[in-house]
């Protein structure tokens, strides 16, 4: 695996367009508790740091209900993982090409670990993702670099030769902290300004543009 090109992908907002399911499930929970709900686009700025921060963002200062909202959301969301969630246009074509190139593929998400594995298994089960990791209690979340570094070690890849692909500042910060090359994608939850301000080495508008980057560098 050492001499292969390696790519670590974020999940939500990078491989998968999951924002509608997240918003629908969380709004249902909030309405059941007579709390304020939000528009789908607002959730693009609530996600990226894991469920705990998502709940903090929707509750604002109403922290007394955090545990209840978290539990209800997890239960509801796990039952509706793929109702509206699907790969972004061009992702399947990108993965097909990366497989032809014999690249090392991995996923690192701040979504809970088992949920992350389930998504990848059920939606991308035909693709050889060697390492798939979500949020774990014993490992710091992104942007802490330790999870990305652990993946690099498992792939036997040099950090600076790995491409970290994501859609938020969290992903760009993770790549920078782990001394990896960062590719910011514009089809996800955030904008070009955020990605550039947090150190994106490359910016792409479509998935297949990633091929141009890894072939050139």
Backbone as a chain_set.jsonl record, in Angstrom:
{"seq": "XXXXXXXXXXXXXXXXXXXXXXXXXXXXXXXXXXXXXXXXXXXXXXXXXXXXXXXXXXXXXXXXXXXXXXXXXXXXXXXXXXXXXXXXXXXXXXXXXXXXXXXXXXXXXXXXXXXXXXXXXXXXXXXXXXXXXXXXXXXXXXXXXXXXXXXXXXXXXXXXXXXXXXXXXXXXXXXXXXXXXXXXXXXXXXXXXXXXXXXXXXXXXXXXXXXXXXXXX", "coords": {"N": [[0.821, -1.215, 0.0], [2.141, 1.134, 0.352], [3.268, 2.64, -1.806], [1.133, 3.543, -3.198], [-1.331, 5.981, -4.282], [-3.064, 7.744, -1.801], [-6.236, 8.506, -0.427], [-8.194, 10.217, 1.888], [-11.482, 10.532, 2.734], [-13.907, 12.84, 3.876], [-17.28, 12.284, 5.046], [-20.22, 13.183, 5.202], [-21.481, 15.739, 3.191], [-19.372, 15.566, 1.521], [-18.814, 12.926, 0.331], [-21.452, 12.084, 0.575], [-24.715, 13.459, 0.183], [-26.381, 14.359, 2.721], [-27.829, 16.147, 4.135], [-30.564, 16.747, 4.074], [-31.917, 14.576, 5.295], [-30.793, 14.733, 7.863], [-31.753, 17.247, 8.688], [-34.572, 16.914, 8.513], [-35.039, 14.858, 10.396], [-34.016, 15.983, 12.781], [-35.628, 18.273, 12.997], [-38.104, 17.082, 13.376], [-37.762, 15.966, 15.892], [-37.357, 18.314, 17.39], [-39.824, 19.625, 17.051], [-41.481, 17.826, 18.325], [-40.932, 18.368, 20.907], [-41.842, 20.852, 21.217], [-40.121, 22.886, 20.354], [-38.128, 25.346, 18.594], [-37.807, 24.916, 15.09], [-35.748, 24.486, 12.086], [-34.661, 25.771, 8.853], [-33.592, 23.769, 6.045], [-31.161, 24.633, 4.826], [-29.968, 26.015, 6.915], [-28.994, 24.027, 8.511], [-26.651, 23.287, 7.309], [-24.688, 24.738, 8.462], [-24.73, 23.883, 10.996], [-23.734, 21.366, 11.221], [-20.904, 19.054, 11.118], [-19.208, 18.869, 13.262], [-19.941, 16.697, 14.71], [-22.597, 14.917, 16.514], [-23.081, 15.938, 19.096], [-22.378, 18.684, 18.978], [-24.054, 19.487, 16.933], [-26.537, 19.236, 18.24], [-26.15, 21.133, 20.278], [-26.077, 23.411, 18.67], [-28.678, 23.594, 17.612], [-30.208, 23.832, 19.878], [-29.313, 26.128, 21.063], [-29.155, 28.078, 23.854], [-30.582, 26.397, 25.447], [-29.8, 24.151, 27.17], [-30.672, 22.21, 28.919], [-32.2, 20.275, 27.769], [-30.547, 18.759, 26.24], [-29.587, 16.034, 26.423], [-31.955, 14.573, 26.041], [-32.799, 15.422, 23.492], [-30.615, 14.578, 21.963], [-30.735, 11.762, 22.279], [-33.288, 11.172, 21.17], [-32.912, 12.107, 18.568], [-30.799, 10.462, 17.576], [-32.028, 7.921, 17.676], [-34.19, 8.267, 15.882], [-32.878, 9.106, 13.535], [-31.197, 6.936, 12.912], [-33.051, 5.127, 12.052], [-33.748, 6.172, 9.668], [-31.684, 6.376, 7.826], [-31.127, 6.345, 5.043], [-33.19, 7.577, 3.682], [-33.399, 9.984, 2.138], [-30.786, 10.395, 1.605], [-27.946, 10.331, -0.485], [-25.209, 9.593, -2.776], [-23.283, 12.388, -3.959], [-23.627, 13.899, -7.206], [-21.422, 12.557, -9.541], [-19.715, 11.356, -7.717], [-19.74, 8.513, -7.657], [-18.662, 7.975, -10.177], [-16.137, 9.11, -9.797], [-15.089, 7.414, -7.766], [-15.045, 5.013, -9.168], [-12.994, 5.542, -11.013], [-10.841, 5.955, -9.293], [-10.56, 3.439, -8.214], [-9.73, 2.06, -10.492], [-7.25, 3.214, -10.712], [-6.021, 2.066, -8.621], [-5.944, 3.156, -6.026], [-5.484, 3.864, -2.501], [-8.239, 3.949, -0.393], [-10.091, 5.739, 2.047], [-12.243, 6.64, 4.831], [-13.053, 9.297, 6.983], [-14.981, 10.515, 9.481], [-16.954, 12.791, 11.498], [-19.339, 11.839, 12.275], [-21.071, 9.448, 14.34], [-19.241, 6.412, 14.967], [-20.229, 3.71, 14.354], [-22.453, 4.356, 12.855], [-21.286, 5.7, 10.723], [-19.83, 3.589, 9.563], [-21.953, 1.98, 8.794], [-23.254, 3.536, 6.835], [-21.225, 3.664, 4.836], [-20.891, 0.96, 4.29], [-23.456, 0.206, 3.336], [-24.036, 1.983, 1.26], [-21.709, 2.371, -0.196], [-20.728, -0.16, -0.575], [-19.6, -1.645, -2.636], [-17.127, -0.683, -3.059], [-13.613, -0.507, -2.326], [-13.008, 0.584, 0.456], [-10.523, 0.919, 2.671], [-9.993, 1.759, 5.299], [-12.376, 2.866, 7.592], [-13.722, 5.253, 9.552], [-15.528, 6.711, 12.194], [-16.786, 9.009, 14.672], [-15.402, 8.309, 17.826], [-15.444, 7.407, 21.278], [-12.963, 7.277, 22.54], [-11.128, 8.587, 20.986], [-10.067, 11.731, 19.851], [-12.212, 14.053, 18.091], [-12.233, 15.167, 14.622], [-11.2, 18.566, 14.267], [-8.821, 17.494, 15.351], [-5.784, 15.813, 14.739], [-5.25, 13.082, 15.202], [-6.857, 10.814, 14.471], [-6.754, 10.858, 11.678], [-4.003, 10.512, 11.346], [-3.73, 7.957, 12.416], [-5.068, 6.504, 10.451], [-3.355, 6.932, 8.278], [-1.111, 5.528, 9.166], [-2.174, 2.946, 9.21], [-2.567, 2.578, 6.515], [-0.026, 2.572, 5.711], [1.136, 4.833, 4.613], [2.89, 7.826, 3.744], [2.379, 10.829, 5.517], [2.393, 13.362, 4.204], [1.879, 12.675, 1.624], [-0.717, 12.015, 1.372], [-4.037, 12.689, 0.369], [-6.469, 14.673, 1.754], [-9.857, 14.902, 1.682], [-12.512, 17.123, 1.832], [-15.376, 19.13, 2.946], [-15.567, 21.256, 4.708], [-14.253, 23.688, 7.092], [-13.326, 22.211, 9.205], [-12.346, 19.871, 8.061], [-10.262, 20.874, 6.471], [-8.616, 21.927, 8.449], [-7.989, 19.595, 9.81], [-6.477, 18.208, 7.892], [-4.31, 19.968, 7.625], [-3.227, 19.924, 10.225], [-2.419, 17.304, 10.325], [-0.465, 17.232, 8.48], [-1.124, 16.72, 5.815], [-2.188, 16.799, 2.34], [-4.729, 19.013, 1.392], [-7.962, 18.904, -0.025], [-10.518, 20.904, -0.879], [-13.998, 20.758, -1.284], [-16.65, 22.056, -3.303], [-19.292, 21.345, -3.507], [-20.507, 20.707, -1.186], [-21.354, 21.48, 2.205], [-20.368, 23.999, 2.86], [-18.675, 27.103, 1.885], [-16.387, 28.457, -0.665], [-14.815, 30.482, 0.411], [-14.605, 29.896, 3.18], [-13.186, 27.472, 3.025], [-10.744, 28.203, 1.797], [-9.781, 30.067, 3.636], [-9.091, 28.431, 5.699], [-6.97, 26.953, 4.884], [-7.06, 25.278, 2.542], [-5.442, 23.348, 0.127], [-6.15, 22.758, -2.446], [-9.003, 23.482, -4.482], [-12.068, 22.196, -5.567], [-14.732, 21.961, -7.94], [-16.232, 19.925, -8.972], [-16.488, 16.342, -8.553], [-14.807, 14.799, -10.33], [-12.697, 16.483, -10.891], [-10.86, 16.021, -8.961], [-9.332, 13.928, -9.843], [-7.638, 15.12, -11.713], [-5.977, 16.562, -10.05], [-4.631, 14.624, -8.428], [-3.327, 13.166, -10.359], [-1.561, 14.985, -11.395], [0.03, 15.833, -9.294]], "CA": [[0.0, 0.0, 0.0], [2.956, 2.317, 0.603], [3.536, 3.448, -2.99], [-0.127, 3.931, -3.836], [-1.956, 7.247, -3.907], [-4.044, 7.533, -0.737], [-7.2, 9.582, -0.213], [-9.116, 10.107, 3.02], [-12.666, 11.34, 2.459], [-14.999, 13.126, 4.804], [-18.482, 11.591, 4.571], [-21.349, 14.09, 4.952], [-21.094, 16.957, 2.5], [-18.255, 15.263, 0.617], [-19.28, 11.763, -0.435], [-22.904, 11.935, 0.654], [-25.612, 14.582, 0.455], [-27.207, 13.824, 3.811], [-28.337, 17.254, 4.951], [-32.023, 16.729, 4.165], [-32.315, 13.609, 6.323], [-30.406, 15.284, 9.162], [-32.676, 18.342, 9.009], [-35.924, 16.385, 8.722], [-35.083, 14.112, 11.655], [-33.842, 16.882, 13.915], [-36.819, 19.118, 13.11], [-39.177, 16.274, 13.951], [-37.481, 15.89, 17.326], [-37.586, 19.638, 17.983], [-41.261, 19.89, 17.069], [-42.098, 16.95, 19.334], [-40.665, 18.982, 22.208], [-42.327, 22.238, 21.102], [-38.97, 23.758, 20.207], [-37.944, 25.969, 17.286], [-37.177, 24.119, 14.038], [-34.888, 25.287, 11.219], [-34.636, 25.466, 7.428], [-32.548, 22.807, 5.688], [-29.885, 25.306, 4.581], [-29.358, 26.398, 8.189], [-28.289, 22.866, 9.062], [-25.315, 23.19, 6.705], [-23.762, 25.394, 9.378], [-24.855, 23.237, 12.3], [-23.091, 20.048, 11.192], [-19.467, 19.004, 10.857], [-18.462, 18.632, 14.5], [-20.543, 15.587, 15.438], [-23.968, 15.089, 16.986], [-23.131, 16.797, 20.292], [-22.358, 20.094, 18.585], [-25.307, 19.693, 16.198], [-27.588, 19.46, 19.239], [-25.876, 22.44, 20.884], [-26.413, 24.462, 17.716], [-30.131, 23.759, 17.453], [-30.813, 24.201, 21.157], [-28.793, 27.411, 21.525], [-28.845, 28.085, 25.283], [-31.526, 25.527, 26.152], [-28.994, 22.939, 27.322], [-31.296, 21.235, 29.814], [-32.827, 19.22, 26.962], [-29.548, 18.207, 25.33], [-29.561, 14.564, 26.447], [-33.192, 14.063, 25.462], [-32.77, 15.685, 22.056], [-29.588, 13.703, 21.39], [-31.247, 10.389, 22.231], [-34.385, 11.086, 20.208], [-32.37, 12.277, 17.216], [-30.057, 9.256, 17.192], [-32.986, 6.835, 17.425], [-34.954, 8.566, 14.669], [-31.978, 9.187, 12.391], [-30.727, 5.592, 12.57], [-34.138, 4.441, 11.34], [-33.996, 6.861, 8.394], [-30.351, 6.702, 7.329], [-31.014, 6.503, 3.606], [-34.451, 8.007, 3.087], [-33.091, 10.962, 1.098], [-29.334, 10.5, 1.488], [-27.368, 9.658, -1.657], [-23.931, 10.185, -3.201], [-23.357, 13.551, -4.84], [-23.37, 13.643, -8.625], [-20.014, 12.431, -9.895], [-18.933, 10.606, -6.724], [-19.581, 7.117, -8.097], [-17.709, 7.993, -11.292], [-14.817, 9.337, -9.205], [-14.638, 6.192, -7.096], [-14.722, 4.035, -10.219], [-11.682, 5.877, -11.566], [-9.831, 5.744, -8.252], [-10.347, 1.993, -8.134], [-8.902, 1.71, -11.654], [-5.894, 3.693, -10.424], [-5.528, 1.265, -7.497], [-5.678, 4.059, -4.902], [-5.964, 3.54, -1.162], [-9.401, 4.777, -0.067], [-10.476, 5.714, 3.455], [-13.247, 7.617, 5.254], [-12.965, 9.78, 8.364], [-16.145, 11.371, 9.717], [-17.332, 13.079, 12.888], [-20.566, 11.103, 12.559], [-20.742, 8.296, 15.182], [-18.469, 5.398, 14.257], [-21.023, 2.628, 13.773], [-23.309, 4.966, 11.844], [-20.405, 5.932, 9.579], [-19.548, 2.29, 8.937], [-23.184, 1.502, 8.165], [-23.421, 4.308, 5.602], [-20.241, 3.245, 3.838], [-21.185, -0.431, 3.941], [-24.707, 0.051, 2.604], [-24.088, 2.835, 0.064], [-20.485, 2.216, -0.974], [-20.245, -1.502, -0.301], [-18.877, -2.202, -3.776], [-15.836, -0.002, -3.196], [-12.656, -1.016, -1.332], [-12.541, 1.505, 1.491], [-9.686, 0.103, 3.559], [-10.199, 2.254, 6.662], [-13.605, 3.665, 7.73], [-13.773, 5.639, 10.956], [-16.37, 7.807, 12.633], [-16.477, 9.51, 16.01], [-15.266, 7.301, 18.876], [-15.295, 8.034, 22.594], [-11.581, 7.277, 23.006], [-10.273, 9.297, 20.033], [-10.596, 13.08, 19.609], [-12.849, 14.312, 16.806], [-11.645, 16.194, 13.758], [-9.949, 18.653, 13.504], [-7.644, 16.859, 15.943], [-5.224, 14.987, 13.661], [-4.853, 11.722, 15.572], [-7.574, 9.791, 13.704], [-6.186, 10.868, 10.325], [-2.673, 9.926, 11.447], [-3.916, 6.51, 12.591], [-5.408, 5.951, 9.136], [-2.122, 6.939, 7.488], [-0.282, 4.409, 9.628], [-2.805, 1.703, 8.771], [-2.356, 2.49, 5.069], [1.424, 2.59, 5.494], [1.363, 5.945, 3.695], [3.487, 9.023, 4.315], [1.327, 11.821, 5.732], [2.407, 14.445, 3.219], [1.465, 12.151, 0.318], [-2.135, 11.667, 1.453], [-5.001, 13.753, 0.078], [-7.635, 14.682, 2.65], [-10.911, 15.536, 0.886], [-13.646, 17.483, 2.679], [-16.181, 20.292, 2.537], [-15.659, 22.274, 5.756], [-13.001, 24.1, 7.723], [-12.881, 21.117, 10.066], [-11.54, 18.96, 7.242], [-9.035, 21.566, 6.084], [-7.796, 22.015, 9.663], [-7.506, 18.242, 10.079], [-5.399, 17.938, 6.937], [-3.153, 20.81, 7.958], [-2.651, 19.429, 11.478], [-1.823, 15.991, 10.071], [0.544, 17.426, 7.429], [-1.621, 16.099, 4.585], [-2.675, 17.723, 1.315], [-6.178, 19.178, 1.562], [-8.799, 19.228, -1.188], [-11.815, 21.416, -0.461], [-15.027, 20.55, -2.317], [-17.639, 23.134, -3.292], [-20.669, 20.845, -3.616], [-20.959, 20.3, 0.138], [-22.128, 22.305, 3.122], [-19.758, 25.309, 3.102], [-18.302, 27.826, 0.676], [-14.972, 28.536, -1.016], [-14.148, 31.398, 1.346], [-14.252, 29.157, 4.4], [-12.168, 26.466, 2.725], [-9.468, 28.877, 1.555], [-9.326, 30.703, 4.878], [-8.588, 27.411, 6.622], [-5.78, 26.269, 4.376], [-7.233, 24.309, 1.456], [-4.396, 23.361, -0.896], [-6.84, 22.717, -3.73], [-10.457, 23.647, -4.446], [-12.688, 21.559, -6.739], [-16.168, 22.192, -8.111], [-16.856, 18.643, -9.319], [-15.653, 15.237, -8.085], [-13.798, 14.317, -11.259], [-11.535, 17.372, -10.86], [-9.885, 15.434, -8.031], [-8.425, 13.093, -10.645], [-6.64, 15.998, -12.311], [-5.032, 16.94, -8.998], [-3.763, 13.523, -7.997], [-2.482, 12.746, -11.487], [-0.554, 16.023, -11.612], [0.94, 15.974, -8.161]], "C": [[0.855, 1.265, 0.0], [3.108, 3.217, -0.613], [2.269, 3.895, -3.711], [-0.53, 5.347, -3.426], [-3.026, 6.956, -2.866], [-4.944, 8.753, -0.601], [-8.066, 9.252, 0.991], [-10.275, 11.06, 2.748], [-13.463, 11.607, 3.727], [-16.246, 12.448, 4.229], [-19.599, 12.572, 4.195], [-20.873, 15.384, 4.301], [-19.947, 16.759, 1.525], [-18.598, 14.076, -0.275], [-20.803, 11.73, -0.525], [-23.618, 13.256, 0.907], [-26.652, 14.103, 1.458], [-27.963, 14.902, 4.566], [-29.849, 17.22, 5.106], [-32.497, 15.769, 5.246], [-31.967, 14.109, 7.725], [-31.416, 16.341, 9.602], [-34.073, 17.83, 9.33], [-36.033, 15.693, 10.081], [-34.943, 15.039, 12.857], [-35.061, 17.784, 14.09], [-37.995, 18.354, 13.71], [-39.012, 16.153, 15.458], [-37.803, 17.223, 18.001], [-39.077, 19.954, 18.085], [-41.967, 19.042, 18.123], [-41.925, 17.502, 20.739], [-41.084, 20.451, 22.242], [-41.191, 23.252, 21.058], [-38.879, 24.295, 18.781], [-37.277, 25.004, 16.313], [-36.468, 25.061, 13.066], [-35.034, 24.86, 9.755], [-33.461, 24.536, 7.125], [-31.197, 23.49, 5.514], [-29.201, 25.739, 5.867], [-28.553, 25.249, 8.781], [-26.898, 22.701, 8.473], [-24.256, 23.819, 7.599], [-23.849, 24.841, 10.795], [-24.037, 21.953, 12.377], [-21.589, 20.175, 10.966], [-18.627, 18.675, 12.07], [-19.034, 17.46, 15.297], [-21.911, 15.934, 16.008], [-24.049, 16.016, 18.195], [-23.211, 18.274, 19.925], [-23.588, 20.431, 17.746], [-26.433, 20.016, 17.174], [-27.386, 20.8, 19.937], [-26.331, 23.567, 19.963], [-27.917, 24.672, 17.572], [-30.8, 24.202, 18.748], [-30.404, 25.587, 21.63], [-28.464, 27.318, 23.02], [-29.723, 27.137, 26.108], [-30.883, 24.159, 26.409], [-29.637, 21.869, 28.192], [-31.901, 20.065, 29.05], [-31.824, 18.485, 26.069], [-29.576, 16.681, 25.281], [-30.795, 13.98, 25.777], [-33.219, 14.258, 23.948], [-31.762, 14.772, 21.365], [-30.103, 12.285, 21.226], [-32.333, 10.244, 21.175], [-33.87, 11.202, 18.774], [-31.649, 11.016, 16.75], [-31.01, 8.122, 16.849], [-33.731, 7.048, 16.113], [-34.065, 8.521, 13.436], [-31.493, 7.814, 11.957], [-31.788, 4.797, 11.829], [-34.395, 5.035, 9.964], [-32.688, 7.249, 7.709], [-30.322, 7.04, 5.844], [-32.305, 6.949, 2.939], [-34.216, 8.962, 1.931], [-31.598, 11.068, 0.817], [-28.815, 9.707, 0.297], [-26.03, 10.298, -1.998], [-24.169, 11.412, -4.073], [-23.098, 13.131, -6.284], [-21.867, 13.606, -8.881], [-19.181, 11.629, -8.914], [-18.708, 9.161, -7.158], [-18.569, 7.036, -9.236], [-16.281, 8.22, -10.787], [-14.278, 8.067, -8.57], [-14.275, 5.107, -8.103], [-13.316, 4.274, -10.771], [-10.576, 5.647, -10.542], [-9.532, 4.264, -8.061], [-9.468, 1.526, -9.298], [-7.45, 2.112, -11.439], [-5.26, 2.965, -9.25], [-5.132, 2.136, -6.298], [-6.12, 3.438, -3.58], [-7.102, 4.488, -0.821], [-9.772, 4.613, 1.402], [-11.53, 6.785, 3.715], [-12.983, 7.983, 6.704], [-14.055, 10.817, 8.577], [-16.282, 11.683, 11.202], [-18.715, 12.528, 13.221], [-20.189, 9.908, 13.438], [-20.187, 7.121, 14.381], [-19.335, 4.33, 13.59], [-21.963, 3.145, 12.685], [-22.514, 5.222, 10.561], [-20.145, 4.635, 8.828], [-20.781, 1.756, 8.206], [-23.441, 2.221, 6.841], [-22.501, 3.786, 4.511], [-20.538, 1.825, 3.372], [-22.399, -0.536, 3.03], [-24.769, 0.866, 1.311], [-22.866, 2.632, -0.818], [-19.873, 0.83, -0.795], [-19.457, -2.142, -1.423], [-17.481, -1.612, -3.943], [-14.909, -0.371, -2.044], [-12.125, 0.048, -0.378], [-11.814, 0.687, 2.56], [-9.907, 0.473, 5.019], [-11.442, 3.142, 6.669], [-13.798, 3.966, 9.208], [-14.707, 6.825, 11.175], [-15.94, 8.233, 14.03], [-16.476, 8.368, 17.021], [-14.984, 8.012, 20.198], [-13.831, 8.199, 23.001], [-10.61, 7.985, 22.065], [-10.862, 10.678, 19.769], [-11.187, 13.222, 18.206], [-11.961, 15.199, 15.934], [-12.048, 17.563, 14.304], [-8.698, 18.135, 14.2], [-7.096, 15.857, 14.93], [-5.054, 13.511, 13.969], [-5.569, 10.651, 14.761], [-7.043, 9.703, 12.279], [-4.802, 10.228, 10.324], [-2.758, 8.411, 11.625], [-4.256, 5.83, 11.269], [-4.16, 5.877, 8.26], [-1.216, 5.777, 7.874], [-0.847, 3.082, 9.158], [-2.599, 1.481, 7.273], [-0.876, 2.394, 4.711], [1.798, 3.676, 4.486], [2.017, 7.115, 4.428], [2.437, 10.122, 4.379], [1.246, 12.836, 4.609], [2.019, 13.986, 1.819], [-0.004, 11.731, 0.291], [-2.985, 12.896, 1.137], [-6.182, 13.608, 1.02], [-8.715, 15.517, 1.973], [-12.111, 15.838, 1.776], [-14.289, 18.785, 2.257], [-16.24, 21.41, 3.569], [-14.271, 22.634, 6.298], [-12.445, 23.0, 8.621], [-11.968, 20.168, 9.298], [-10.222, 19.596, 6.83], [-8.08, 21.655, 7.282], [-7.205, 20.65, 10.012], [-6.325, 17.912, 9.177], [-4.137, 18.704, 7.299], [-2.442, 20.284, 9.208], [-1.935, 18.095, 11.288], [-0.755, 16.04, 8.985], [0.171, 16.676, 6.15], [-2.052, 17.175, 3.596], [-4.192, 17.809, 1.41], [-6.852, 19.567, 0.255], [-10.163, 19.645, -0.669], [-12.826, 21.296, -1.582], [-16.137, 21.584, -2.16], [-19.074, 22.654, -3.399], [-21.264, 20.509, -2.252], [-21.674, 21.379, 0.914], [-21.577, 23.72, 3.315], [-19.27, 25.916, 1.794], [-16.782, 27.91, 0.495], [-14.192, 29.414, -0.037], [-13.705, 30.667, 2.602], [-13.108, 28.186, 4.138], [-10.796, 27.102, 2.533], [-8.905, 29.482, 2.836], [-8.727, 29.692, 5.855], [-7.614, 26.448, 5.955], [-5.956, 25.249, 3.278], [-6.099, 24.455, 0.439], [-4.987, 23.399, -2.295], [-8.333, 22.923, -3.486], [-11.025, 23.009, -5.714], [-14.193, 21.815, -6.737], [-16.923, 20.918, -8.442], [-15.932, 17.513, -8.876], [-14.538, 14.822, -9.035], [-12.582, 15.235, -11.354], [-10.459, 16.844, -9.909], [-8.883, 14.571, -8.788], [-7.307, 13.925, -11.246], [-5.561, 16.358, -11.302], [-4.083, 15.793, -8.678], [-2.883, 13.002, -9.127], [-1.338, 13.725, -11.706], [0.487, 16.06, -10.51], [1.347, 14.635, -7.563]], "O": [[0.36, 2.347, -0.314], [3.082, 4.44, -0.475], [2.349, 4.566, -4.74], [-0.129, 5.845, -2.374], [-3.812, 6.023, -3.028], [-4.476, 9.89, -0.653], [-8.603, 8.149, 1.103], [-10.067, 12.258, 2.555], [-13.667, 10.712, 4.547], [-16.265, 12.079, 3.055], [-19.889, 12.767, 3.015], [-19.966, 16.043, 4.809], [-19.588, 17.676, 0.787], [-18.665, 14.211, -1.497], [-21.369, 11.391, -1.564], [-23.188, 14.065, 1.729], [-27.67, 13.518, 1.088], [-28.665, 14.606, 5.533], [-30.372, 17.617, 6.147], [-33.383, 16.107, 6.03], [-32.744, 13.932, 8.663], [-31.878, 16.334, 10.743], [-34.687, 18.261, 10.305], [-36.99, 15.91, 10.824], [-35.669, 14.897, 13.841], [-35.484, 18.034, 15.219], [-38.788, 18.918, 14.465], [-39.984, 16.227, 16.209], [-38.443, 17.257, 19.052], [-39.535, 20.49, 19.095], [-42.935, 19.487, 18.74], [-42.674, 17.152, 21.651], [-40.735, 21.193, 23.161], [-41.279, 24.332, 21.643], [-39.494, 23.744, 17.867], [-36.296, 24.348, 16.662], [-36.565, 26.282, 13.194], [-35.469, 23.748, 9.457], [-32.467, 24.517, 7.85], [-30.186, 22.984, 6.001], [-27.973, 25.823, 5.91], [-27.555, 25.467, 9.467], [-26.048, 22.043, 9.074], [-23.075, 23.481, 7.512], [-23.125, 25.283, 11.687], [-23.686, 21.501, 13.466], [-21.075, 21.252, 10.664], [-17.477, 18.254, 11.944], [-18.646, 17.253, 16.447], [-22.332, 17.09, 15.989], [-24.991, 16.8, 18.306], [-24.01, 19.022, 20.489], [-24.11, 21.542, 17.837], [-27.195, 20.959, 16.96], [-28.352, 21.528, 20.164], [-26.901, 24.559, 20.418], [-28.375, 25.805, 17.426], [-31.835, 24.868, 18.723], [-31.059, 26.167, 22.496], [-27.58, 26.554, 23.407], [-29.61, 27.091, 27.332], [-31.368, 23.138, 25.922], [-29.181, 20.726, 28.195], [-32.095, 18.986, 29.612], [-32.22, 17.675, 25.23], [-29.586, 16.101, 24.195], [-30.699, 13.006, 25.03], [-33.617, 13.356, 23.21], [-32.041, 14.249, 20.286], [-29.935, 11.673, 20.171], [-32.307, 9.307, 20.377], [-34.329, 10.492, 17.879], [-31.877, 10.556, 15.631], [-30.825, 7.436, 15.843], [-33.884, 6.116, 15.324], [-34.451, 7.963, 12.409], [-31.386, 7.549, 10.76], [-31.463, 3.891, 11.062], [-35.164, 4.48, 9.178], [-32.59, 8.309, 7.091], [-29.574, 7.924, 5.426], [-32.492, 6.719, 1.744], [-34.775, 8.771, 0.85], [-31.192, 11.761, -0.116], [-29.196, 8.554, 0.094], [-25.744, 11.414, -1.564], [-25.137, 11.468, -4.832], [-22.431, 12.129, -6.541], [-21.136, 14.514, -8.485], [-18.053, 11.252, -9.232], [-17.598, 8.645, -7.036], [-17.722, 6.143, -9.26], [-15.335, 7.606, -11.28], [-13.132, 7.687, -8.813], [-13.308, 4.369, -7.908], [-12.547, 3.334, -10.971], [-9.489, 5.191, -10.897], [-8.396, 3.88, -7.782], [-8.574, 0.7, -9.116], [-6.533, 1.444, -11.918], [-4.101, 3.209, -8.916], [-4.121, 1.887, -5.642], [-7.016, 2.595, -3.546], [-6.952, 5.703, -0.946], [-9.77, 3.505, 1.937], [-11.692, 7.717, 2.928], [-12.725, 7.121, 7.545], [-14.059, 11.868, 7.936], [-15.793, 10.941, 12.054], [-19.21, 12.728, 14.331], [-19.081, 9.391, 13.301], [-20.615, 6.869, 13.255], [-19.192, 4.072, 12.395], [-22.233, 2.445, 11.709], [-23.006, 4.99, 9.457], [-20.231, 4.591, 7.601], [-20.668, 1.156, 7.137], [-23.803, 1.592, 5.847], [-22.942, 3.5, 3.397], [-20.443, 1.529, 2.181], [-22.377, -1.287, 2.054], [-25.471, 0.488, 0.373], [-22.961, 2.708, -2.043], [-18.654, 0.666, -0.855], [-18.714, -3.094, -1.186], [-16.743, -1.99, -4.852], [-15.362, -0.533, -0.911], [-10.938, 0.375, -0.399], [-12.418, -0.127, 3.258], [-9.997, -0.404, 5.878], [-11.557, 4.059, 5.857], [-14.01, 3.062, 10.017], [-14.673, 7.808, 10.436], [-14.867, 7.862, 14.505], [-17.409, 7.566, 17.075], [-14.367, 9.077, 20.229], [-13.486, 9.139, 23.718], [-9.404, 7.988, 22.309], [-12.056, 10.784, 19.487], [-10.721, 12.592, 17.257], [-11.066, 15.885, 16.427], [-13.178, 17.702, 14.774], [-7.598, 18.324, 13.679], [-7.872, 15.122, 14.318], [-4.736, 12.743, 13.062], [-4.943, 9.658, 14.39], [-6.897, 8.61, 11.732], [-4.464, 9.484, 9.404], [-1.957, 7.669, 11.057], [-3.795, 4.722, 10.994], [-3.935, 4.877, 7.58], [-0.627, 5.123, 7.013], [-0.099, 2.192, 8.755], [-2.473, 0.345, 6.817], [-0.519, 2.164, 3.555], [2.654, 3.476, 3.624], [1.726, 7.361, 5.599], [1.69, 10.33, 3.423], [0.16, 13.139, 4.116], [1.849, 14.811, 0.922], [-0.477, 11.162, -0.693], [-2.684, 14.002, 1.584], [-6.819, 12.556, 1.08], [-8.514, 16.705, 1.718], [-12.669, 14.936, 2.401], [-13.822, 19.461, 1.339], [-16.9, 22.421, 3.332], [-13.272, 21.978, 6.003], [-11.23, 22.874, 8.776], [-10.946, 19.718, 9.815], [-9.183, 18.937, 6.836], [-6.872, 21.476, 7.13], [-6.06, 20.559, 10.455], [-5.303, 17.401, 9.636], [-3.035, 18.155, 7.282], [-1.214, 20.207, 9.247], [-0.973, 17.789, 11.992], [-0.202, 15.006, 8.611], [1.022, 16.08, 5.491], [-2.255, 18.328, 3.976], [-4.867, 16.783, 1.498], [-6.378, 20.44, -0.473], [-10.885, 18.835, -0.087], [-12.545, 21.689, -2.714], [-16.519, 21.943, -1.046], [-19.995, 23.471, -3.385], [-22.412, 20.07, -2.173], [-22.499, 22.109, 0.366], [-22.267, 24.564, 3.886], [-19.428, 25.324, 0.726], [-16.006, 27.502, 1.359], [-13.046, 29.116, 0.299], [-12.562, 30.803, 3.038], [-12.173, 28.089, 4.933], [-9.799, 26.597, 3.048], [-7.702, 29.416, 3.089], [-7.948, 30.059, 6.735], [-7.446, 25.305, 6.379], [-5.074, 24.411, 3.089], [-5.831, 25.553, -0.048], [-4.414, 23.989, -3.211], [-8.856, 22.583, -2.425], [-10.521, 23.251, -6.81], [-14.834, 21.877, -5.688], [-18.13, 20.838, -8.215], [-14.716, 17.699, -8.827], [-13.431, 14.522, -8.588], [-11.536, 14.813, -11.848], [-9.284, 17.186, -10.044], [-7.714, 14.497, -8.41], [-6.156, 13.489, -11.285], [-4.382, 16.45, -11.644], [-2.866, 15.976, -8.66], [-1.809, 12.455, -8.876], [-0.262, 13.332, -12.157], [1.671, 16.287, -10.758], [2.112, 14.596, -6.599]]}, "num_chains": 1, "name": "protein.A"}
